[in-house]
mmCIF file of C-alpha atoms in Angstrom:
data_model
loop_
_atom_site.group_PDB
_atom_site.id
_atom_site.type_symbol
_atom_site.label_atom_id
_atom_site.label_comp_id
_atom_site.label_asym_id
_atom_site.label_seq_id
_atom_site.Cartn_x
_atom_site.Cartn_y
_atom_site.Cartn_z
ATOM 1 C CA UNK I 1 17.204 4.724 -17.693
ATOM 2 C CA UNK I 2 16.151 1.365 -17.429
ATOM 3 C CA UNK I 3 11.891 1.056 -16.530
ATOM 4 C CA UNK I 4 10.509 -2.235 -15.558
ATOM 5 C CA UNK I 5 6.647 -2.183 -15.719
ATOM 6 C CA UNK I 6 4.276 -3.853 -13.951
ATOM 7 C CA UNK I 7 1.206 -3.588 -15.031
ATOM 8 C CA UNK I 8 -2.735 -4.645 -14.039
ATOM 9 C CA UNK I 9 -5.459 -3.204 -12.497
ATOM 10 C CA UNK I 10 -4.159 -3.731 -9.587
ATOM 11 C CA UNK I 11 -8.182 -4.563 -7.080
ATOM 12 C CA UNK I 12 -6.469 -4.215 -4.919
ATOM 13 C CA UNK I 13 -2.693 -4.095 -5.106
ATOM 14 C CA UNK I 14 -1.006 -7.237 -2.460
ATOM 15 C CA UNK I 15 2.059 -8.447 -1.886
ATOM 16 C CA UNK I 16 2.315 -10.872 -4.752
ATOM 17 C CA UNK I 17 2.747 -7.364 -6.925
ATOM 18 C CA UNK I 18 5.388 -5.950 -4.552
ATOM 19 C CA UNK I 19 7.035 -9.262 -4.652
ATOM 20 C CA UNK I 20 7.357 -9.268 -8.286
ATOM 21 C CA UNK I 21 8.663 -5.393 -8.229
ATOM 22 C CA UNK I 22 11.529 -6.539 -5.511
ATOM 23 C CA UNK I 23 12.550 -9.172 -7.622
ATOM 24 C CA UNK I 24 12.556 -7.274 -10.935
ATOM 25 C CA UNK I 25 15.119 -4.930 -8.613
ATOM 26 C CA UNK I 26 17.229 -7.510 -8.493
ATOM 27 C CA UNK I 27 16.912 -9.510 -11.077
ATOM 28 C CA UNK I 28 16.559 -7.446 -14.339
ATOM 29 C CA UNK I 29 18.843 -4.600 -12.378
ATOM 30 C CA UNK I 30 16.663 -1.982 -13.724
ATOM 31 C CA UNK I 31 16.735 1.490 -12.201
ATOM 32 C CA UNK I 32 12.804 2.098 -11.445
ATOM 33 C CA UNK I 33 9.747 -0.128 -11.309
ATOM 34 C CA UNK I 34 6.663 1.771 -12.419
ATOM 35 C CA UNK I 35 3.027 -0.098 -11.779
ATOM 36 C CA UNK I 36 1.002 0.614 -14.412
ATOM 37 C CA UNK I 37 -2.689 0.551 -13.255
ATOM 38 C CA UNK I 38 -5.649 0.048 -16.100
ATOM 39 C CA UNK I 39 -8.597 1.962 -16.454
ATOM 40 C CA UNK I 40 -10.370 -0.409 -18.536
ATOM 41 C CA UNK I 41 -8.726 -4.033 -18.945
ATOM 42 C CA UNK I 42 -9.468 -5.738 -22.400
ATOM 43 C CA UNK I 43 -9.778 -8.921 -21.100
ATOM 44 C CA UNK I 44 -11.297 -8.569 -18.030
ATOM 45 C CA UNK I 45 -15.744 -8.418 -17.768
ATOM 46 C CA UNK I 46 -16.212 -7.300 -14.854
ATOM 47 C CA UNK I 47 -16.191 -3.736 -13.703
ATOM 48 C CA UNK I 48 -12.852 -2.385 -11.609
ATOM 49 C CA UNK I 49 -12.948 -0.307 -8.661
ATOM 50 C CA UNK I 50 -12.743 3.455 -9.311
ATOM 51 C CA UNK I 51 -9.292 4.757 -10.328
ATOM 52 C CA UNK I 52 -9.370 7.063 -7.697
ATOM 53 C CA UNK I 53 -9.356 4.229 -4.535
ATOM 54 C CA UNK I 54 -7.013 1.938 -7.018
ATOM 55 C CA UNK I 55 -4.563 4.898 -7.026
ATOM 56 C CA UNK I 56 -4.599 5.436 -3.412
ATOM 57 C CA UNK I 57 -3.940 2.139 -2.819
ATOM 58 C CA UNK I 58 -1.221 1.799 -4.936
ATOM 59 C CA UNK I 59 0.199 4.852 -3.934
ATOM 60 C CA UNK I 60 -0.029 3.872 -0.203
ATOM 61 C CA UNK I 61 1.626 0.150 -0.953
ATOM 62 C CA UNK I 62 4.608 1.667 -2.919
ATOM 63 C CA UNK I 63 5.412 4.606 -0.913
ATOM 64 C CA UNK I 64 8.387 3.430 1.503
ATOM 65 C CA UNK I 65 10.684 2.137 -1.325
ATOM 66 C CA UNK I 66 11.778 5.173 -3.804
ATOM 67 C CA UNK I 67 12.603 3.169 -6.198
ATOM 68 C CA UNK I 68 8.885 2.239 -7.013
ATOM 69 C CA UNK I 69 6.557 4.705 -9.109
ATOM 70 C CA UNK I 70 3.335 5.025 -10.032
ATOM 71 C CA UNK I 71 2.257 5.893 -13.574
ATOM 72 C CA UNK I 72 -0.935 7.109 -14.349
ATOM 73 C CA UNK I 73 -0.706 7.318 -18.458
ATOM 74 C CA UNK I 74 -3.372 4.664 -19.072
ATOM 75 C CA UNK I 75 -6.035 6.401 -16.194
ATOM 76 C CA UNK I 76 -5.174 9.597 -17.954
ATOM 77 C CA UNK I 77 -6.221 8.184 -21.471
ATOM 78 C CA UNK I 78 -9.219 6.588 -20.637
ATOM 79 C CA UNK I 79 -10.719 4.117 -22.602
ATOM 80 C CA UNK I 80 -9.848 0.549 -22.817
ATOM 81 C CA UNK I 81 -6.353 -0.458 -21.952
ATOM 82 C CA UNK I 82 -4.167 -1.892 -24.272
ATOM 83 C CA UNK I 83 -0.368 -2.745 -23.821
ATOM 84 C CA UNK I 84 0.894 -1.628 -27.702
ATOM 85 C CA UNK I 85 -0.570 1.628 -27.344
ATOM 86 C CA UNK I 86 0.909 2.542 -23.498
ATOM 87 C CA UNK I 87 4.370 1.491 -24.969
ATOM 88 C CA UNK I 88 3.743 3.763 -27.999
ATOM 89 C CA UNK I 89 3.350 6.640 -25.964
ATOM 90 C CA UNK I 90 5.955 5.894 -23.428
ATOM 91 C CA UNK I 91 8.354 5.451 -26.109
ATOM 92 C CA UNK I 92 7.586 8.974 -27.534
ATOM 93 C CA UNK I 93 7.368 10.549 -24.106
ATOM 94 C CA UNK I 94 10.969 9.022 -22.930
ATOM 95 C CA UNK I 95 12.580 7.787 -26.363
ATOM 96 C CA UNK I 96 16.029 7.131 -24.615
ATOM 97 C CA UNK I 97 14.385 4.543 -22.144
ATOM 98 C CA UNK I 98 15.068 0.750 -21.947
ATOM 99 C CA UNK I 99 11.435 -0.765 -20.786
ATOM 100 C CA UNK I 100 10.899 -3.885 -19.383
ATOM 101 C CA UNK I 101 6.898 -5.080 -19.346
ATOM 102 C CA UNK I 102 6.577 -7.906 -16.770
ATOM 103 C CA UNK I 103 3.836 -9.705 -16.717
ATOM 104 C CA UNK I 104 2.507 -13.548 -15.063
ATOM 105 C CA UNK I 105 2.196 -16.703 -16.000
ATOM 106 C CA UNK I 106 -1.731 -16.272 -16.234
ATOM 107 C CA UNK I 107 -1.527 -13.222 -18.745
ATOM 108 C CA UNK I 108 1.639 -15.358 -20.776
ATOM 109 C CA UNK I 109 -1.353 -17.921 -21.569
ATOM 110 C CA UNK I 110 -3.600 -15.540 -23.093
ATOM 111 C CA UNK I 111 -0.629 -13.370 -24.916
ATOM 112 C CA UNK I 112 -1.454 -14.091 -28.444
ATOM 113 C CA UNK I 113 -5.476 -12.962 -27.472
ATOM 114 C CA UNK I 114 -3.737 -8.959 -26.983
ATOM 115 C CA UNK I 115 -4.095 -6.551 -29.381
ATOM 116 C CA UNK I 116 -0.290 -6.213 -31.676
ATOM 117 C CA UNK I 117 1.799 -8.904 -29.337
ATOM 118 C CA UNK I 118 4.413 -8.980 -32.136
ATOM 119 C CA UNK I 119 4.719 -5.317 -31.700
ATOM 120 C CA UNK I 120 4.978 -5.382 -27.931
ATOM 121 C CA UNK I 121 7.878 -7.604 -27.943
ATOM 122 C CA UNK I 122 9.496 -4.723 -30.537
ATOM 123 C CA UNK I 123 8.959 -1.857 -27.934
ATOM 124 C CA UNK I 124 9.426 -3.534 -24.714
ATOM 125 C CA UNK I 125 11.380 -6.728 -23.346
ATOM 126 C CA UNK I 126 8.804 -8.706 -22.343
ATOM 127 C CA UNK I 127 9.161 -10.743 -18.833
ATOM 128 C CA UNK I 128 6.887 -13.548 -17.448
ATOM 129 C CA UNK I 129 7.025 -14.776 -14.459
ATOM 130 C CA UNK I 130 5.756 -18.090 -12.749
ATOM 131 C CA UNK I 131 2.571 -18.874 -11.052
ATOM 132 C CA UNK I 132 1.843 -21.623 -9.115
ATOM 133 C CA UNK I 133 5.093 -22.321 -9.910
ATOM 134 C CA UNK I 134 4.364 -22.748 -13.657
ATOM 135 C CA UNK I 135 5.653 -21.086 -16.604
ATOM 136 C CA UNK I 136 3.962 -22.022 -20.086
ATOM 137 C CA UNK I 137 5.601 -22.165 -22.887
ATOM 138 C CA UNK I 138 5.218 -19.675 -25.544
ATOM 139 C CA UNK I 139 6.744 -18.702 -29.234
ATOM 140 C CA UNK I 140 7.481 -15.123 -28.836
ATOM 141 C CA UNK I 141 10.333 -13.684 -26.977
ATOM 142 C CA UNK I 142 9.549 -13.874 -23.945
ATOM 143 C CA UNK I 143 11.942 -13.979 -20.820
ATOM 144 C CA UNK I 144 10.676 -16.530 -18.095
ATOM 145 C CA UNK I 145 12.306 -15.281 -14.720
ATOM 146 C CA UNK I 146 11.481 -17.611 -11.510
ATOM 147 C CA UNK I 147 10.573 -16.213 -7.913
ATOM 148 C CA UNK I 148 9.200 -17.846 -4.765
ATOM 149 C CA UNK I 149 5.566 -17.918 -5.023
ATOM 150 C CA UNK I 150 2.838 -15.985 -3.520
ATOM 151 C CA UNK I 151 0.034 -17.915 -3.113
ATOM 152 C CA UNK I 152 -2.451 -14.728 -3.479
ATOM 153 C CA UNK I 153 -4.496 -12.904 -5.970
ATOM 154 C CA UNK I 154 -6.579 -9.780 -6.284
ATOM 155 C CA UNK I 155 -9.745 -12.219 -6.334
ATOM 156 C CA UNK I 156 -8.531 -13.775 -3.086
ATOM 157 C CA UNK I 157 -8.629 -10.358 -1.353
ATOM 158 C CA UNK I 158 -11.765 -8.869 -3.171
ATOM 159 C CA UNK I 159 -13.696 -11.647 -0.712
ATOM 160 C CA UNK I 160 -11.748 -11.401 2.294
ATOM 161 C CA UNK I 161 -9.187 -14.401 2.072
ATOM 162 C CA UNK I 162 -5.368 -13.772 2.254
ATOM 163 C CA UNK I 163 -5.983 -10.468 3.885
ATOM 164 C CA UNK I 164 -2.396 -10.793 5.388
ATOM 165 C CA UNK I 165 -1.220 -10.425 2.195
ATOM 166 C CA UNK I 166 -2.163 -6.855 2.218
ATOM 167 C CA UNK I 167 -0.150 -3.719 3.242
ATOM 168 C CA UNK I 168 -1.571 -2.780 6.485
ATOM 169 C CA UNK I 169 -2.396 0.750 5.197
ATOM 170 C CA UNK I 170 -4.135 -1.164 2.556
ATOM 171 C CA UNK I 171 -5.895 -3.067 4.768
ATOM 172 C CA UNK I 172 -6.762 0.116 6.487
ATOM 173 C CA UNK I 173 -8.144 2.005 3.399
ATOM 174 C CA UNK I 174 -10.260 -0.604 2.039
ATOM 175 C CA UNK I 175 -11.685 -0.441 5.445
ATOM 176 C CA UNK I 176 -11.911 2.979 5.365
ATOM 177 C CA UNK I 177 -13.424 3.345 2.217
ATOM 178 C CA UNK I 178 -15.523 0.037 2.312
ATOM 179 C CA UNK I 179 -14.073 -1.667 -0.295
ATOM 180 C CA UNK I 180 -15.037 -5.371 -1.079
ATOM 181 C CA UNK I 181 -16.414 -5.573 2.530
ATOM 182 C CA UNK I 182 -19.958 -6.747 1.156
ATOM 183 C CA UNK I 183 -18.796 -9.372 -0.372
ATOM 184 C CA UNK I 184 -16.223 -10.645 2.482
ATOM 185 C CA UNK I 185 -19.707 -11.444 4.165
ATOM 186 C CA UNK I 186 -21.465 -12.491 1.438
ATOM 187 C CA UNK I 187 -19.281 -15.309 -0.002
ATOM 188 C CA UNK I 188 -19.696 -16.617 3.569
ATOM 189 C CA UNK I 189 -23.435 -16.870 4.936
ATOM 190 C CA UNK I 190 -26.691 -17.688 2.694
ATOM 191 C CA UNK I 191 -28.604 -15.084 0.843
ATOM 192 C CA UNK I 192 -31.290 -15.156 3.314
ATOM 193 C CA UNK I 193 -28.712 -14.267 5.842
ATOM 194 C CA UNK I 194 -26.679 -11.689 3.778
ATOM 195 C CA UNK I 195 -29.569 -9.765 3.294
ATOM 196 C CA UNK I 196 -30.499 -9.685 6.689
ATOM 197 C CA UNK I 197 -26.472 -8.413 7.694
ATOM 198 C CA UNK I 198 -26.785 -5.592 5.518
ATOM 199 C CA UNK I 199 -30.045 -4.483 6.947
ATOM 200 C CA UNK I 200 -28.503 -4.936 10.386
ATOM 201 C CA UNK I 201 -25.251 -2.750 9.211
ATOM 202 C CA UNK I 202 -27.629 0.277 8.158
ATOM 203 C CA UNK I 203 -29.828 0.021 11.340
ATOM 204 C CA UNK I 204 -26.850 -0.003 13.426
ATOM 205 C CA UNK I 205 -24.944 2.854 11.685
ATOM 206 C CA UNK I 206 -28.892 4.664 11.820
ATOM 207 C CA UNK I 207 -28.935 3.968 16.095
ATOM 208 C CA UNK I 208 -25.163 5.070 16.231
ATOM 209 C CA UNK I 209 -25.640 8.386 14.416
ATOM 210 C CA UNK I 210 -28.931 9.393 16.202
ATOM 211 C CA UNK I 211 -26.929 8.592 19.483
ATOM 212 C CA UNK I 212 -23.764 10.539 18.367
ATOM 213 C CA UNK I 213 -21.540 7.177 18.165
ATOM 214 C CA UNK I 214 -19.092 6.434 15.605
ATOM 215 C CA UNK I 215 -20.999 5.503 12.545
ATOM 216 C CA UNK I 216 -17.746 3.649 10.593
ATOM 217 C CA UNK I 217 -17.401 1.341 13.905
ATOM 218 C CA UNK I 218 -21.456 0.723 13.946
ATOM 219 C CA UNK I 219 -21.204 -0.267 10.510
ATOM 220 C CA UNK I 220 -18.741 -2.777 10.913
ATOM 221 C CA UNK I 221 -20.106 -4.184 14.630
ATOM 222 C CA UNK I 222 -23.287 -4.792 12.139
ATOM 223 C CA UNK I 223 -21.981 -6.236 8.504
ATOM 224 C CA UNK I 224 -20.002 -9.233 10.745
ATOM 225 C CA UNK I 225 -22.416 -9.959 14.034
ATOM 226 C CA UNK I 226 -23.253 -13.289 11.924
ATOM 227 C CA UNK I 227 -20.063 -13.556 10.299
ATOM 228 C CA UNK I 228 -20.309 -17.558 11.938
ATOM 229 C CA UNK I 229 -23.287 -17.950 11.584
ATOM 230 C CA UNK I 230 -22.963 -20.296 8.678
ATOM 231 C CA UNK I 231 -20.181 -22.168 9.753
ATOM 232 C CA UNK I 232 -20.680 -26.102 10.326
ATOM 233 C CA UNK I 233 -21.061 -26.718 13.934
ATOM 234 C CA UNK I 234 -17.938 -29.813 14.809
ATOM 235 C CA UNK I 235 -15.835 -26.609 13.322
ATOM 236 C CA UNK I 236 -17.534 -23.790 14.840
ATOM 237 C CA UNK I 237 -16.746 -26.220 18.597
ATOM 238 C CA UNK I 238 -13.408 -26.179 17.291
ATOM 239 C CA UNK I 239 -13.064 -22.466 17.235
ATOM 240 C CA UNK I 240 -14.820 -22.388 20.807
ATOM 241 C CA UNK I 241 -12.997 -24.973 22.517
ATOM 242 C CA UNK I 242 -9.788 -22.846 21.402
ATOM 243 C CA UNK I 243 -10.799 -19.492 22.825
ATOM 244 C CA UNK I 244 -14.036 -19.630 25.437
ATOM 245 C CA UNK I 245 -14.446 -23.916 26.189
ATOM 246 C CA UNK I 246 -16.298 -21.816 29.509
ATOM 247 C CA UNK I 247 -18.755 -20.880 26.909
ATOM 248 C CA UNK I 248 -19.651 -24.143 25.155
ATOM 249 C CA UNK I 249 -22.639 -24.834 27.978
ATOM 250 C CA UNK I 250 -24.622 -22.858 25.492
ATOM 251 C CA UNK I 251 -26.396 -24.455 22.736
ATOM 252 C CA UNK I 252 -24.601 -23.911 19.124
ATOM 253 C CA UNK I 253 -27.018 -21.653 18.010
ATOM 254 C CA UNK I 254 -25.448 -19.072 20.521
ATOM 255 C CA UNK I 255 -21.638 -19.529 19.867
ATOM 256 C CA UNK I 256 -21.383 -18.036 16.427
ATOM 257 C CA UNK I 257 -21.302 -14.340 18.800
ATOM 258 C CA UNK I 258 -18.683 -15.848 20.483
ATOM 259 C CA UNK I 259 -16.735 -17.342 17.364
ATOM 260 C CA UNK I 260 -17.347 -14.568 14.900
ATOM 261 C CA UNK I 261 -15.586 -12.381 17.193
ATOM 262 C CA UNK I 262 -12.196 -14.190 16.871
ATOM 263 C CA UNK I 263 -12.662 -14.379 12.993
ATOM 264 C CA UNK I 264 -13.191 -10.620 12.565
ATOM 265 C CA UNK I 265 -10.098 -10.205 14.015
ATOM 266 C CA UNK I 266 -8.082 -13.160 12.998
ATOM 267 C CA UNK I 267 -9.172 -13.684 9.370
ATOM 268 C CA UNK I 268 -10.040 -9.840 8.493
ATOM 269 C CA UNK I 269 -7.602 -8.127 10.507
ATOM 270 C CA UNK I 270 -10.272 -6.194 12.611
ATOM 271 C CA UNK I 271 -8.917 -5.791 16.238
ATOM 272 C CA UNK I 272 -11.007 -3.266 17.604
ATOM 273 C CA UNK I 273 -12.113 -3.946 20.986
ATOM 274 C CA UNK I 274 -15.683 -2.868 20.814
ATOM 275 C CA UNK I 275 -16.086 -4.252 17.303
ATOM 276 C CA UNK I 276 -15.004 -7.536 18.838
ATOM 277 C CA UNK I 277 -16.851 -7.306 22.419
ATOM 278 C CA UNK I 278 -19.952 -6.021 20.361
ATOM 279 C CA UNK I 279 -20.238 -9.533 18.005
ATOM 280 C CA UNK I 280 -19.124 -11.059 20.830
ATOM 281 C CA UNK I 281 -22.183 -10.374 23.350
ATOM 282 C CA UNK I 282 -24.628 -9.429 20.268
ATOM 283 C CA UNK I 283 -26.448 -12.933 20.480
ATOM 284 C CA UNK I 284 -27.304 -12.407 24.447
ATOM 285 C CA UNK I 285 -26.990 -9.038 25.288
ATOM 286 C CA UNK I 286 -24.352 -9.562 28.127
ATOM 287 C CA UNK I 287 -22.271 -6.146 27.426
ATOM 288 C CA UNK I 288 -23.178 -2.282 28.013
ATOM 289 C CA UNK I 289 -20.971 -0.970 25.515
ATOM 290 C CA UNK I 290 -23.024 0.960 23.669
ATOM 291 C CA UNK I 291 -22.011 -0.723 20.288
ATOM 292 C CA UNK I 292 -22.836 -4.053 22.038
ATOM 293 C CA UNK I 293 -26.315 -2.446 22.792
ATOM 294 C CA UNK I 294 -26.253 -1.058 19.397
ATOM 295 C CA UNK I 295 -26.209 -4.341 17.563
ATOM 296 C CA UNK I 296 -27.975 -6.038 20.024
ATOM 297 C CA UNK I 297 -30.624 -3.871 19.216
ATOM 298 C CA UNK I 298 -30.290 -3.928 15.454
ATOM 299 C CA UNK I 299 -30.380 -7.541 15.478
ATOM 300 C CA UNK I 300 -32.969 -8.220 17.309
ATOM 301 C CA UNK I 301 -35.118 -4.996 15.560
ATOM 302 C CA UNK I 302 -34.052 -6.077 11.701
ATOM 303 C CA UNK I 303 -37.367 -4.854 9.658
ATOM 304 C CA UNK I 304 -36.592 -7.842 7.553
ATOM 305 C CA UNK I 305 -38.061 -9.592 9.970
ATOM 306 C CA UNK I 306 -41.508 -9.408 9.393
ATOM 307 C CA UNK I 307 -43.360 -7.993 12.738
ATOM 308 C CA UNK I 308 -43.819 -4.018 14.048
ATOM 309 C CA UNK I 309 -40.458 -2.848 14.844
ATOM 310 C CA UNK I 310 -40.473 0.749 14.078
ATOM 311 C CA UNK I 311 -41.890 2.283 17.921
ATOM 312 C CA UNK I 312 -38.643 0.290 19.562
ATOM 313 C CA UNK I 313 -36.596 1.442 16.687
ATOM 314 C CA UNK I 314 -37.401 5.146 17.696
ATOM 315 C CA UNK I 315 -36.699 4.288 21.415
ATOM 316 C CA UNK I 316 -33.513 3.263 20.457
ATOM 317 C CA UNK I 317 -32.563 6.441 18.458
ATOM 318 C CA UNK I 318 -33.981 8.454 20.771
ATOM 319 C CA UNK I 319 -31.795 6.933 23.548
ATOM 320 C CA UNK I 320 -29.590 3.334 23.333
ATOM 321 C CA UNK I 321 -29.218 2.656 26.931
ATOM 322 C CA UNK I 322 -32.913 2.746 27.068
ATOM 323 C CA UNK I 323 -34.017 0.526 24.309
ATOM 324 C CA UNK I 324 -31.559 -1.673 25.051
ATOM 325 C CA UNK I 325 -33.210 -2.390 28.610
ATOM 326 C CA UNK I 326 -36.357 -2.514 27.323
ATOM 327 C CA UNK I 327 -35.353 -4.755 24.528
ATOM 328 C CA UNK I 328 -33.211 -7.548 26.419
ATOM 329 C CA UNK I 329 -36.557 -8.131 28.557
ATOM 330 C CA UNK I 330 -38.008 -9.347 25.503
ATOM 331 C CA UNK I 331 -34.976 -10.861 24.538
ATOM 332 C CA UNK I 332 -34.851 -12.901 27.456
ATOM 333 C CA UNK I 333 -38.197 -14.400 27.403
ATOM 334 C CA UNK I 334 -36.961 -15.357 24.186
ATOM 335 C CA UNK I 335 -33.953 -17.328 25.335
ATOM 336 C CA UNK I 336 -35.528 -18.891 28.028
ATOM 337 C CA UNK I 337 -38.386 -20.688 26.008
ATOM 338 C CA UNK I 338 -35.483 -21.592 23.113
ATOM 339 C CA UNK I 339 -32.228 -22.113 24.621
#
């Protein structure tokens, strides 16, 4: 049996990794490809997310081609990974194997910096391959092996850029599970306004669940309501003149409802109707979905805020429609003396 391995930790696994596995296929004309996820990766700081929702994922991006596998042996063991001591064991566990270890272009720079490289060129072929179209050079045996690049990386996706480069059941369970989803907001508005989303987020799932609504979908409507709200203004008219130019009679400090709609579902694959109409009408309260009314609400309510909140708050658990009525009155004084 010939094994190439792929290994990483894999936060989350993309395309770029399948890529890499089709062309090993081909290319090395090895039998399997097992991915090889990390528990703890030498060279990496920061801390990975759980094995159990790095598993699933993998699991979920590999499962239509049979000739990909998972192996588990370095989650099993625990501890920091390191490369010599997974090959030891495989070798003992399947002595009549051939393995291949592929790794990139950025882990061929820092080779010499892992623990026994000498001895992982013994027990393994090892197999770099470009990125960003570069392959450095290097003194140990090392095959370089050339594929069309994919501009992604697990950083890219762990703040909600190059989401299309994502299995949609990925996509879908690090939805699910709300994985990175903070910081897809928070690399995008300023800390004053981050804290204020993630207030907004737990008010709205807090209305949703007292009014028996779906608590996910509040969630969401209230982590990206202000998703634009950041965005320069010549490209925020950009984004309006493109979708609702009927709309752009409202001053700017209105449109990012209108705008932040489009980018939940164009840049973070969220096309859920009353996620969308929800952002959409949250700035003006022009929508009685009750997830419009929710967020609406939420915003408008946010104890960050700094006045008495709490009686309306109650209103609004205690029954949507009504708080919402009673809170776009206010609302609307509001808009008339500022906009």
């Amino acid at each position: 049996m010939r094994v190439a391995i792929l290994g990483g930790s894999f936060d989350p696994i993309h395309l770029g990794h399948i890529a890499i596995a089709e062309n090993a296929l081909q290319q090395l004309e090895v039998d399997e490809i097992w991915f090889l996820p990390s528990h703890k990766t030498p060279l990496k700081s920061r801390d990975l997310t759980s094995d159990e929702d790095r598993l699933n994922m993998l699991y979920l991006a590999t499962e239509d081609n049979p000739k990909f596998k998972v192996c588990t042996i370095e989650m099993e063991r625990q501890g920091i990974s390191y490369t010599v001591d997974t090959l030891r064991a495989l070798k003992e566990i399947y002595p009549a194997y051939t393995f291949y270890w592929m790794i990139g272009n950025d882990q061929l720079e820092q080779f010499s910096a892992w623990k026994e490289p000498d001895e992982i060129c013994k027990l393994a072929h090892v197999v770099a391959y470009n990125r960003d179209g570069k392959i450095c050079k290097t003194s140990y045996p090392i095959q370089s092996m050339y594929m069309k690049d994919v501009p992604v990386s697990s950083s890219d996706i762990r703040v909600g850029n190059k989401l299309n480069y994502l299995n949609p059941k990925v996509l879908d369970y690090i939805y699910d599970h709300r994985l990175y989803v903070k910081n897809f907001v928070k690399t995008r508005v300023k800390e004053k306004r981050y804290l204020h989303t993630l207030s907004v987020a737990k008010l709205c799932e807090e209305i949703a669940k007292a009014n028996g609504l779906d608590v996910q979908k509040a969630y969401y409507v209230g982590l990206f309501h202000d998703i634009a709200k950041s965005m320069p203004v010549d490209e925020m008219a950009k984004w309006m003149e493109i979708i609702c130019p009927e709309n752009m009679h409202y001053a700017y400090g209105v449109w990012h409802g209108f705008v932040g709609s489009e980018i939940v579902d164009r840049i973070f694959g969220i096309n859920d109707f009353q996620i969308k109409n929800a952002i959409y009408h949250h700035v003006l309260g022009t929508s009685d979905d009750p997830y419009a009314m929710v967020v609406f609400c939420a915003d408008k309510l946010d104890p960050l805020r700094g006045y008495e909140v709490q009686p309306m708050i109650d209103i609004c658990k205690r029954n949507i429609y009504e708080g919402f009525y009673l809170e776009k009155e206010e609302n609307a004084k509001y808009v008339k003396e500022h906009y």
